[in-house]
PDB file of C-alpha atoms in Angstrom:
ATOM      1  CA  VAL A   1      -5.717  -6.859  -0.608  1.00 87.00           C
ATOM      2  CA  GLU A   2      -7.449  -5.919   2.577  1.00 93.00           C
ATOM      3  CA  LEU A   3      -6.780  -2.458   3.940  1.00 95.00           C
ATOM      4  CA  VAL A   4      -7.854  -0.334   7.047  1.00 96.00           C
ATOM      5  CA  GLU A   5      -7.578   3.461   7.894  1.00 95.00           C
ATOM      6  CA  LEU A   6      -5.037   4.129  10.487  1.00 93.00           C
ATOM      7  CA  ASN A   7      -6.445   5.392  13.740  1.00 92.00           C
ATOM      8  CA  PRO A   8      -4.437   7.081  16.540  1.00 92.00           C
ATOM      9  CA  ALA A   9      -3.538   3.793  18.330  1.00 93.00           C
ATOM     10  CA  LEU A  10      -2.389   1.910  15.116  1.00 91.00           C
ATOM     11  CA  GLY A  11      -0.627   5.014  13.865  1.00 90.00           C
ATOM     12  CA  GLU A  12       1.338   5.122  17.195  1.00 91.00           C
ATOM     13  CA  TYR A  13       2.128   1.424  16.863  1.00 91.00           C
ATOM     14  CA  PHE A  14       3.288   1.427  13.216  1.00 89.00           C
ATOM     15  CA  GLY A  15       5.273   4.856  13.684  1.00 88.00           C
ATOM     16  CA  THR A  16       3.269   7.104  11.466  1.00 90.00           C
ATOM     17  CA  GLU A  17       0.034   9.178  11.610  1.00 89.00           C
ATOM     18  CA  GLU A  18      -0.579   8.799   7.826  1.00 91.00           C
ATOM     19  CA  GLY A  19      -1.291   5.991   5.439  1.00 94.00           C
ATOM     20  CA  VAL A  20      -3.357   3.033   5.026  1.00 96.00           C
ATOM     21  CA  LEU A  21      -2.673  -0.370   6.772  1.00 95.00           C
ATOM     22  CA  VAL A  22      -2.287  -3.458   4.901  1.00 95.00           C
ATOM     23  CA  VAL A  23      -4.150  -6.174   6.848  1.00 95.00           C
ATOM     24  CA  ASP A  24      -4.143  -8.882   4.481  1.00 94.00           C
ATOM     25  CA  ILE A  25      -2.880  -9.586   1.021  1.00 90.00           C
ATOM     26  CA  VAL A  26      -3.681 -12.676  -1.515  1.00 87.00           C
ATOM     27  CA  GLU A  27      -1.006 -15.311  -1.440  1.00 86.00           C
ATOM     28  CA  GLY A  28       1.084 -14.939  -4.556  1.00 80.00           C
ATOM     29  CA  SER A  29       0.407 -11.185  -4.991  1.00 80.00           C
ATOM     30  CA  THR A  30       2.698  -9.327  -7.137  1.00 78.00           C
ATOM     31  CA  LEU A  31       2.168  -6.117  -5.336  1.00 82.00           C
ATOM     32  CA  GLY A  32       5.094  -6.669  -3.092  1.00 83.00           C
ATOM     33  CA  LEU A  33       3.061  -5.771   0.025  1.00 88.00           C
ATOM     34  CA  ARG A  34       2.957  -7.642   3.232  1.00 89.00           C
ATOM     35  CA  PRO A  35       0.433  -7.585   6.209  1.00 93.00           C
ATOM     36  CA  GLY A  36       1.515  -4.881   8.495  1.00 93.00           C
ATOM     37  CA  ASP A  37       2.814  -2.597   5.765  1.00 92.00           C
ATOM     38  CA  VAL A  38       1.627   0.936   5.707  1.00 93.00           C
ATOM     39  CA  ILE A  39       1.009   2.459   2.422  1.00 93.00           C
ATOM     40  CA  LEU A  40       1.953   6.136   2.433  1.00 91.00           C
ATOM     41  CA  SER A  41       1.547   6.977  -1.253  1.00 91.00           C
ATOM     42  CA  VAL A  42       0.966   5.495  -4.551  1.00 89.00           C
ATOM     43  CA  GLY A  43       2.867   7.133  -7.212  1.00 86.00           C
ATOM     44  CA  ASP A  44       2.754  10.897  -6.569  1.00 89.00           C
ATOM     45  CA  ARG A  45      -0.704  10.514  -4.683  1.00 92.00           C
ATOM     46  CA  GLU A  46      -1.061  10.655  -0.886  1.00 91.00           C
ATOM     47  CA  VAL A  47      -3.401   8.081   0.595  1.00 92.00           C
ATOM     48  CA  THR A  48      -5.507   8.606   3.500  1.00 90.00           C
ATOM     49  CA  ALA A  49      -8.490   5.963   3.075  1.00 95.00           C
ATOM     50  CA  PRO A  50      -8.691   2.299   1.837  1.00 96.00           C
ATOM     51  CA  GLY A  51     -11.067   3.106  -0.956  1.00 94.00           C
ATOM     52  CA  ARG A  52      -8.561   5.718  -2.369  1.00 94.00           C
ATOM     53  CA  VAL A  53      -5.772   3.350  -2.552  1.00 92.00           C
ATOM     54  CA  LEU A  54      -7.971   0.722  -4.516  1.00 90.00           C
ATOM     55  CA  ARG A  55      -9.271   3.724  -6.921  1.00 91.00           C
ATOM     56  CA  ILE A  56      -5.533   4.762  -7.484  1.00 91.00           C
ATOM     57  CA  PHE A  57      -4.672   1.004  -8.036  1.00 87.00           C
ATOM     58  CA  GLN A  58      -7.501   0.747 -10.633  1.00 86.00           C
ATOM     59  CA  SER A  59      -6.196   3.767 -12.464  1.00 87.00           C
ATOM     60  CA  TYR A  60      -3.046   1.445 -13.597  1.00 84.00           C
ATOM     61  CA  GLN A  61      -3.028  -0.918 -16.406  1.00 80.00           C
ATOM     62  CA  THR A  62      -2.358  -4.703 -15.835  1.00 77.00           C
ATOM     63  CA  ASP A  63       1.393  -5.063 -15.922  1.00 76.00           C
ATOM     64  CA  GLU A  64       2.057  -1.280 -15.276  1.00 81.00           C
ATOM     65  CA  MET A  65       4.534  -0.497 -12.521  1.00 82.00           C
ATOM     66  CA  ILE A  66       2.867   0.900  -9.562  1.00 84.00           C
ATOM     67  CA  PRO A  67       5.429   2.899  -7.451  1.00 85.00           C
ATOM     68  CA  MET A  68       4.418   3.019  -3.666  1.00 88.00           C
ATOM     69  CA  ARG A  69       6.046   4.393  -0.465  1.00 88.00           C
ATOM     70  CA  VAL A  70       5.434   2.456   2.443  1.00 90.00           C
ATOM     71  CA  ARG A  71       6.467   1.859   5.920  1.00 90.00           C
ATOM     72  CA  ARG A  72       7.413  -1.792   6.697  1.00 88.00           C
ATOM     73  CA  ASP A  73       8.411  -2.905  10.408  1.00 83.00           C
ATOM     74  CA  GLY A  74       8.522   0.755  11.354  1.00 79.00           C
ATOM     75  CA  TRP A  75      10.990   1.933   8.800  1.00 77.00           C
ATOM     76  CA  PRO A  76      10.462   3.815   5.470  1.00 78.00           C
ATOM     77  CA  ALA A  77      10.753   1.664   2.363  1.00 72.00           C
ATOM     78  CA  SER A  78       9.780   2.115  -1.371  1.00 64.00           C
ATOM     79  CA  THR A  79       8.722  -0.939  -3.395  1.00 59.00           C
ATOM     80  CA  PRO A  80      10.986  -1.881  -6.068  1.00 53.00           C
ATOM     81  CA  PRO A  81       9.493  -0.964  -9.649  1.00 44.00           C
ATOM     82  CA  THR A  82       8.908  -4.758 -10.429  1.00 40.00           C
ATOM     83  CA  TRP A  83       6.232  -5.026  -8.013  1.00 43.00           C
ATOM     84  CA  THR A  84       2.968  -4.386  -9.879  1.00 45.00           C
ATOM     85  CA  PRO A  85       1.277  -6.407 -12.295  1.00 41.00           C
ATOM     86  CA  CYS A  86      -2.336  -6.774 -11.046  1.00 43.00           C
ATOM     87  CA  TRP A  87      -3.975  -4.224  -8.665  1.00 41.00           C
ATOM     88  CA  TRP A  88      -6.484  -6.662  -7.395  1.00 40.00           C
ATOM     89  CA  SER A  89      -3.765  -9.177  -6.363  1.00 39.00           C
TER      90      SER A  89
END
């Protein structure tokens, strides 16, 4: 997964001042993310930097559910609990 911090211009475009933008995702990823998603939180932890998201992902075990709160297409969304097997996907 490739992530970038939101700057003010990106935040305005994506409709949020918080979170981390998903730029690219490995084909076949089980995380349920798409390019253009903005990750707002992982579990109960807010995210502010790409490195923090990756560290949080690493704290989960393979096949453990990773609940995420995201903005997709400008709207709030939560990832279904089935989206999670491998953090590196």
